[in-house]
Tab-separated table of C-alpha atoms in Angstrom:
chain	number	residue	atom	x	y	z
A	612	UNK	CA	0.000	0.000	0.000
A	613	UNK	CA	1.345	3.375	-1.345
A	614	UNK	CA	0.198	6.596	-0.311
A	615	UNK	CA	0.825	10.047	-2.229
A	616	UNK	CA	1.206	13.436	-0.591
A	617	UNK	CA	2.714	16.680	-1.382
A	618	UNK	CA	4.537	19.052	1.135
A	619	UNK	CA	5.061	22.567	0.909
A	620	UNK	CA	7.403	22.365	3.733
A	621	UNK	CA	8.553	25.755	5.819
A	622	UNK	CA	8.511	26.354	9.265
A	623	UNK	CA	4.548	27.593	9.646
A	624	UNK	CA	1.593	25.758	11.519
A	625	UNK	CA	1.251	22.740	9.666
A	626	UNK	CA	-2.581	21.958	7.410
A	627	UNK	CA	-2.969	18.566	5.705
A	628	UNK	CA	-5.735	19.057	3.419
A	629	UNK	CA	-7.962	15.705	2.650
A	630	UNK	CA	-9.853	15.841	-0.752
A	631	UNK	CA	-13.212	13.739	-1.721
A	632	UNK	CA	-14.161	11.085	-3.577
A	633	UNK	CA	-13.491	10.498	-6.683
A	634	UNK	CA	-10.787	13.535	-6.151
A	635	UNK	CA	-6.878	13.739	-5.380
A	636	UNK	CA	-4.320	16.298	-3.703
A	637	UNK	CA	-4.298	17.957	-6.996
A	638	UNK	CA	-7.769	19.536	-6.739
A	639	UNK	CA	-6.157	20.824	-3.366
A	640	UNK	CA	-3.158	22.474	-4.333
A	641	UNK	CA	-4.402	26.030	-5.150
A	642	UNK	CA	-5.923	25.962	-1.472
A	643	UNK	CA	-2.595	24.933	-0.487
A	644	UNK	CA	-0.497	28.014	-2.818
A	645	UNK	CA	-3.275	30.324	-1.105
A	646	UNK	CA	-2.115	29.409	2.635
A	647	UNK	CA	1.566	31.060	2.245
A	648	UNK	CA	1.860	31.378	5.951
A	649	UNK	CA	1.527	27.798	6.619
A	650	UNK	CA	3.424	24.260	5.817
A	651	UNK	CA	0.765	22.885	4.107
A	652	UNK	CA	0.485	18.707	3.224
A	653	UNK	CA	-1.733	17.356	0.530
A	654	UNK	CA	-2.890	13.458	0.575
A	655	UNK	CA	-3.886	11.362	-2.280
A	656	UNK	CA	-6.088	9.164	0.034
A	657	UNK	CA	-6.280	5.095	-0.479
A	658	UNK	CA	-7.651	4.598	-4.106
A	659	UNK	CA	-7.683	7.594	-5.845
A	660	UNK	CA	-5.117	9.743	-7.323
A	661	UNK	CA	-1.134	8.629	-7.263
A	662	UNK	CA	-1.945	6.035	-4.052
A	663	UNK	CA	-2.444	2.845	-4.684
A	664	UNK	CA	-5.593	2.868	-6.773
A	665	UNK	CA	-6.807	-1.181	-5.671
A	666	UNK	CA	-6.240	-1.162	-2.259
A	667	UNK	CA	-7.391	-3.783	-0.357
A	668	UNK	CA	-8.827	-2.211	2.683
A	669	UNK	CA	-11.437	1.153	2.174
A	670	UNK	CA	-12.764	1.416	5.584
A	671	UNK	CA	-13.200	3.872	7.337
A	672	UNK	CA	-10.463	2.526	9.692
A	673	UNK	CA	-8.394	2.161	6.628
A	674	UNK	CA	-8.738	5.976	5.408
A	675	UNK	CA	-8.876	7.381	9.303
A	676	UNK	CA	-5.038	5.197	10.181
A	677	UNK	CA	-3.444	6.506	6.742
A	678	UNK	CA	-4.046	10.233	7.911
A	679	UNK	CA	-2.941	9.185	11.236
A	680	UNK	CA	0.218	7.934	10.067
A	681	UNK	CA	1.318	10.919	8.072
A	682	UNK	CA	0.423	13.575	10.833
A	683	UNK	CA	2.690	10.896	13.184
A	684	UNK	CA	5.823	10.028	10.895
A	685	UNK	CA	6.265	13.098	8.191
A	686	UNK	CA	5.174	16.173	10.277
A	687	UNK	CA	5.492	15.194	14.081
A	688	UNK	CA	3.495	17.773	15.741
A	689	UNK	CA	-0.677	18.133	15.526
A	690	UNK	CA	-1.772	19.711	12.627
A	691	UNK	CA	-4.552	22.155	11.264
A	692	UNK	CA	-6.808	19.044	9.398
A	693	UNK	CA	-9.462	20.412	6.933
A	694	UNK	CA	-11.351	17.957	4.468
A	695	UNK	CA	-13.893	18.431	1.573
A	696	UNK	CA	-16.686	15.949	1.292
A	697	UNK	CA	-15.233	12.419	2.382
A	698	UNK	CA	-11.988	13.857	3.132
A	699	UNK	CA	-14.355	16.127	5.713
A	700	UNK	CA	-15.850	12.860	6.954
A	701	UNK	CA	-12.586	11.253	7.410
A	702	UNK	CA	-10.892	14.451	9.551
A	703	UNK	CA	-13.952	14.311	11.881
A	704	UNK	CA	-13.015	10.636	12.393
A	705	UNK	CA	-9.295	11.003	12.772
A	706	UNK	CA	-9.614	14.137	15.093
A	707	UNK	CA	-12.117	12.037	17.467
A	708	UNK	CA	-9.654	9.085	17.480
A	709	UNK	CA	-6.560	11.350	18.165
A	710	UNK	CA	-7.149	14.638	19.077
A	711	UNK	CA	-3.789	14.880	20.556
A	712	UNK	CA	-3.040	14.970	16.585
A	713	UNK	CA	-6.072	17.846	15.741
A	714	UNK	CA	-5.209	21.592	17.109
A	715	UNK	CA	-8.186	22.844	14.480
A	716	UNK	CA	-10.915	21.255	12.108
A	717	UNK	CA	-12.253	22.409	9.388
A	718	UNK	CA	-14.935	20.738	7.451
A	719	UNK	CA	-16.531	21.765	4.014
A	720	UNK	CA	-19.678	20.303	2.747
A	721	UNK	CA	-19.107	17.080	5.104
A	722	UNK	CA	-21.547	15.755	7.387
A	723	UNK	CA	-21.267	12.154	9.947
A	724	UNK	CA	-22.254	10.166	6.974
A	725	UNK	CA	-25.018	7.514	6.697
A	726	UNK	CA	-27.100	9.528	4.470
A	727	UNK	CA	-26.850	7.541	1.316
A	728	UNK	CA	-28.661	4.506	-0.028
A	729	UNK	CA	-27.869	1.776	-2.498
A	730	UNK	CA	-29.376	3.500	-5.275
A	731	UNK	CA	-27.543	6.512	-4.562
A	732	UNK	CA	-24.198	4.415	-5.038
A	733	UNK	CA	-25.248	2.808	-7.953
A	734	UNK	CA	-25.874	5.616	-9.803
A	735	UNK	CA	-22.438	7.195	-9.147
A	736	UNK	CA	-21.309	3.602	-10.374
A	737	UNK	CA	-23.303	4.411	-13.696
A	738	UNK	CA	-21.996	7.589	-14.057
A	739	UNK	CA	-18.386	6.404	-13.969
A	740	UNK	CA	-18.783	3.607	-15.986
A	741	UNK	CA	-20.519	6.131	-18.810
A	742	UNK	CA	-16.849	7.762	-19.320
A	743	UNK	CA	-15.731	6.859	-22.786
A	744	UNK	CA	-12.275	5.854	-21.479
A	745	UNK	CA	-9.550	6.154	-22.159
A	746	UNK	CA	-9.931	9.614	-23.663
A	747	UNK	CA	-7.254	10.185	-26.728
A	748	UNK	CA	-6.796	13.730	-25.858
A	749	UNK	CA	-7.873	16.534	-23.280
A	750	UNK	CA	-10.463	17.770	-25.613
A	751	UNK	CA	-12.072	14.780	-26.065
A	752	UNK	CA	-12.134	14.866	-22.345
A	753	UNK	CA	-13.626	18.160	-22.073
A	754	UNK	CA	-16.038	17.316	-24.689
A	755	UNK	CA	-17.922	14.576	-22.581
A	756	UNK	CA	-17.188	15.702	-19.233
A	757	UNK	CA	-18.154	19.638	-19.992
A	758	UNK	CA	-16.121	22.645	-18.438
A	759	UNK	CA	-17.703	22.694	-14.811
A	760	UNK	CA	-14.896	23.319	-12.086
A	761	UNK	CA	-15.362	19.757	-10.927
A	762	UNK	CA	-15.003	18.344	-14.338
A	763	UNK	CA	-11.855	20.308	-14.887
A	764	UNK	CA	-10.194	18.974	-11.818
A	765	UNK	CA	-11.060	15.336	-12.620
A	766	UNK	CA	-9.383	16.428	-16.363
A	767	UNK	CA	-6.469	18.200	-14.855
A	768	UNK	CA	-5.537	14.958	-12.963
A	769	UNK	CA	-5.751	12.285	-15.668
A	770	UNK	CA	-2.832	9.734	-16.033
A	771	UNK	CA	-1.762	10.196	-19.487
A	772	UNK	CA	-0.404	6.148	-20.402
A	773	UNK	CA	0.431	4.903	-23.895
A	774	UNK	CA	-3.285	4.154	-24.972
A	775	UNK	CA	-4.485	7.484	-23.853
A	776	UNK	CA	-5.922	9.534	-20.494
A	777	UNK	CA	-7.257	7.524	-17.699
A	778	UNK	CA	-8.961	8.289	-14.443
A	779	UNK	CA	-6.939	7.818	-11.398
A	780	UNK	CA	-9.300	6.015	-9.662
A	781	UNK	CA	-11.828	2.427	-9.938
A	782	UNK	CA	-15.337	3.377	-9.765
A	783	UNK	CA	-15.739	0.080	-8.289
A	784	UNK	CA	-13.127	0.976	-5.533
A	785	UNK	CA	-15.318	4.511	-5.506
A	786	UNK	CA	-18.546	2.438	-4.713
A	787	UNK	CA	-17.149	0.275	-2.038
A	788	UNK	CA	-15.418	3.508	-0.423
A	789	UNK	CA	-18.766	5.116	-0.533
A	790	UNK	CA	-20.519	1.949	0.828
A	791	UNK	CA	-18.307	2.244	4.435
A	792	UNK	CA	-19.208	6.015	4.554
A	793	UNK	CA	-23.082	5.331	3.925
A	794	UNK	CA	-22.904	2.328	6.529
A	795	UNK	CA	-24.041	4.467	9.457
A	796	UNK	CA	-23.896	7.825	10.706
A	797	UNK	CA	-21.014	8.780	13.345
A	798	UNK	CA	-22.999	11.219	15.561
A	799	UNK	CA	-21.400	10.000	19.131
A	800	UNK	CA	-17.605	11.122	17.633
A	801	UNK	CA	-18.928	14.194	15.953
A	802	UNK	CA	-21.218	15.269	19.032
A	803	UNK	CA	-17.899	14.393	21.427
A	804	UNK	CA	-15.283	16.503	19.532
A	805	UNK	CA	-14.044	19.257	21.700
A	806	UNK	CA	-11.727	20.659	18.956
A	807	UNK	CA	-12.199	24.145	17.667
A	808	UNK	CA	-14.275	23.414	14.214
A	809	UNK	CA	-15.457	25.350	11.006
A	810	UNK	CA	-17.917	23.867	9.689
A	811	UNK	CA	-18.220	25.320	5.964
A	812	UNK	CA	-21.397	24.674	3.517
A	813	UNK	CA	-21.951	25.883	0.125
A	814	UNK	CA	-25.006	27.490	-0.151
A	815	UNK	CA	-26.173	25.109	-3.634
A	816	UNK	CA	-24.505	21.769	-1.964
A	817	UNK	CA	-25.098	18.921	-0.584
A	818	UNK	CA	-27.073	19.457	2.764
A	819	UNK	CA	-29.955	21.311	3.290
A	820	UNK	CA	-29.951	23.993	5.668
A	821	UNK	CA	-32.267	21.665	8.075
A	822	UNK	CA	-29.331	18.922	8.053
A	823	UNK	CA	-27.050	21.794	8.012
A	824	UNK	CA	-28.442	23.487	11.350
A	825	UNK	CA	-28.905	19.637	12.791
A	826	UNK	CA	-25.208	19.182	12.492
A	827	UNK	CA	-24.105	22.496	13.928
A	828	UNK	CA	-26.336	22.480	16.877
A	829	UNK	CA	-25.074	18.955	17.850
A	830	UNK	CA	-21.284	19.997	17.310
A	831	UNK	CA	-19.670	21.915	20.096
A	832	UNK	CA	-16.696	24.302	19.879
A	833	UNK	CA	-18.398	25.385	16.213
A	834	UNK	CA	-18.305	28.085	13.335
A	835	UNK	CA	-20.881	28.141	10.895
A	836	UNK	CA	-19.876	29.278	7.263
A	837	UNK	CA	-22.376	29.442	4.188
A	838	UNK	CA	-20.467	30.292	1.081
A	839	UNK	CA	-23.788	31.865	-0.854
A	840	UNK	CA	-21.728	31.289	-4.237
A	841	UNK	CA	-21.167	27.356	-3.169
A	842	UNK	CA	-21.842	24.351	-4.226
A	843	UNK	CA	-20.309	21.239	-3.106
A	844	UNK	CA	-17.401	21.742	-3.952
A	845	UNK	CA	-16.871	24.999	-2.908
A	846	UNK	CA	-13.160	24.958	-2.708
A	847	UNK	CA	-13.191	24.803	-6.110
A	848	UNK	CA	-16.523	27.421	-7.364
A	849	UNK	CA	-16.323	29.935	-4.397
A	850	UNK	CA	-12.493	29.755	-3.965
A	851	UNK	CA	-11.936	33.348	-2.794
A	852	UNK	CA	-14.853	32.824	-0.409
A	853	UNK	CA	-12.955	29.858	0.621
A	854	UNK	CA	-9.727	30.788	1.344
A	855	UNK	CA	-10.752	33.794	3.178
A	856	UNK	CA	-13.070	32.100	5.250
A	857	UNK	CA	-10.417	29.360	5.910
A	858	UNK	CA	-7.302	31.629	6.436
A	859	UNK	CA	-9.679	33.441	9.005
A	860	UNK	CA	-10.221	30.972	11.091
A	861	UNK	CA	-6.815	29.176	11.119
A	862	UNK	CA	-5.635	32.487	12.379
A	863	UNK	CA	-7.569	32.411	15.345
A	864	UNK	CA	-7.059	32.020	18.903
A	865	UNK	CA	-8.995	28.945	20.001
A	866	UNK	CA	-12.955	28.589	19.743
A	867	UNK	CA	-14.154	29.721	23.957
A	868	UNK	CA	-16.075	25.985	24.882
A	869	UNK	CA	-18.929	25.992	23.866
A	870	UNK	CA	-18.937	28.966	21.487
A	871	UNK	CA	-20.999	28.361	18.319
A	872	UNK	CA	-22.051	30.965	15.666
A	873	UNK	CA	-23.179	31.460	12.303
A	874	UNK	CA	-21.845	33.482	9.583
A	875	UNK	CA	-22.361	34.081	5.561
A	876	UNK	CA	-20.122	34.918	3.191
């Protein structure tokens, strides 16, 4: 099992940044140029991007112990951990197995999972297995996939190989990730975190402002972000939103307990 990071290195507080599914580090990295103060570390998580793309474990376990083990071996000290989607839903996981390794959280579009359904995963599985791969060039890429931000990242990260571009990832590997996330929601380690948090939404994303409220409320040491430009992902459509919303908050002193509010920006 190989895993794939990038590190800015320096000597500021270090942020590993943890992308979603079907992503990579490489959708991360202009986050990562934007924080100039900080030593910022990118992972390619277990079966997607340059880590090994058939792993053999996807748990949540599996995910949670691989950002574990790079806060513990390459950086040494706890870290600033901040996660998009399933990378969200992993940092809430590591930080309530370690939080001797989490200083700050930050969490965009990421909830305590359990929300989807078999048909739900299936139809990502269709969607994937629609790509006309490989694709001979970028345009023919950009031809089925469109010019949306998302489908630019998944272009900008294609493995170019002899036969043409390929995804770096399995959609079946994608599915069976998913599956582990979807098993059952994780309120008792999100409701027990005591770690200063942002929790960041895109106003056009994924949760509803119902779920949205539900998870704040039940969270403790919170800020509330809605990015009104948003959508899922955010980090990607509303990046100047983003950034400043993130840079804010790594900047400050820690969340008083039990200190929750609500902003929009």
């Amino acid at each position: 099992m190989e895993l794939y990071l990038t590190d800015k290195g320096g000597d500021g507080p270090p942020v590993v940044l943890l992308h979603g599914l079907a992503g990579s580090g490489t959708e991360m990295a202009q986050t990562a140029a934007a924080l100039r103060d900080h030593r910022v570390i990118t992972l390619d998580a277990r079966g997607h991007g340059r880590s090994t793309t058939r792993p053999d474990d996807v748990s949540r376990a599996a995910h949670t112990a691989d950002v574990v083990f790079v806060i513990e071996t390459v950086i040494g000290q706890p870290v600033a951990l901040v996660g998009q989607s399933m990378g969200g839903h992993t940092a809430l996981l590591v930080a309530s197995a370690r939080p001797d390794l989490v200083g700050r959280l930050v969490l965009l579009e990421a909830g305590v999972g359990g929300d989807g359904t078999f048909e739900s995963r299936e139809a990502l599985r269709g969607f994937f297995d629609s790509w006309p791969i490989p694709f001979a060039t970028t345009a023919d890429a950009r031809a089925f996939l469109g010019d949306s931000v998302l489908s630019r990242a998944w272009i900008d990260d294609l493995e170019g190989r002899a036969d043409g571009l390929w995804p770096r990832f399995d959609p079946e590997v994608l599915v069976e990730t998913l599956a582990h996330v979807d098993a059952h929601p994780h309120w008792a380690e999100w409701c027990s975190l005591d770690v200063p948090t942002l929790a960041v939404f895109g106003a056009v994303g994924m949760f509803s402002p119902v779920a949205q409220r539900e998870f704040v409320s039940r969270g403790r040491k919170v800020r509330h972000v809605t990015l009104d430009e948003g959508s899922h992902d955010a980090h990607l459509d509303a990046f100047d939103s983003w950034i400043r919303e993130l840079s804010a908050f790594l900047a400050l002193c820690p969340t008083p307990p039990g200190d929750s509010e609500q902003r929009h920006g």
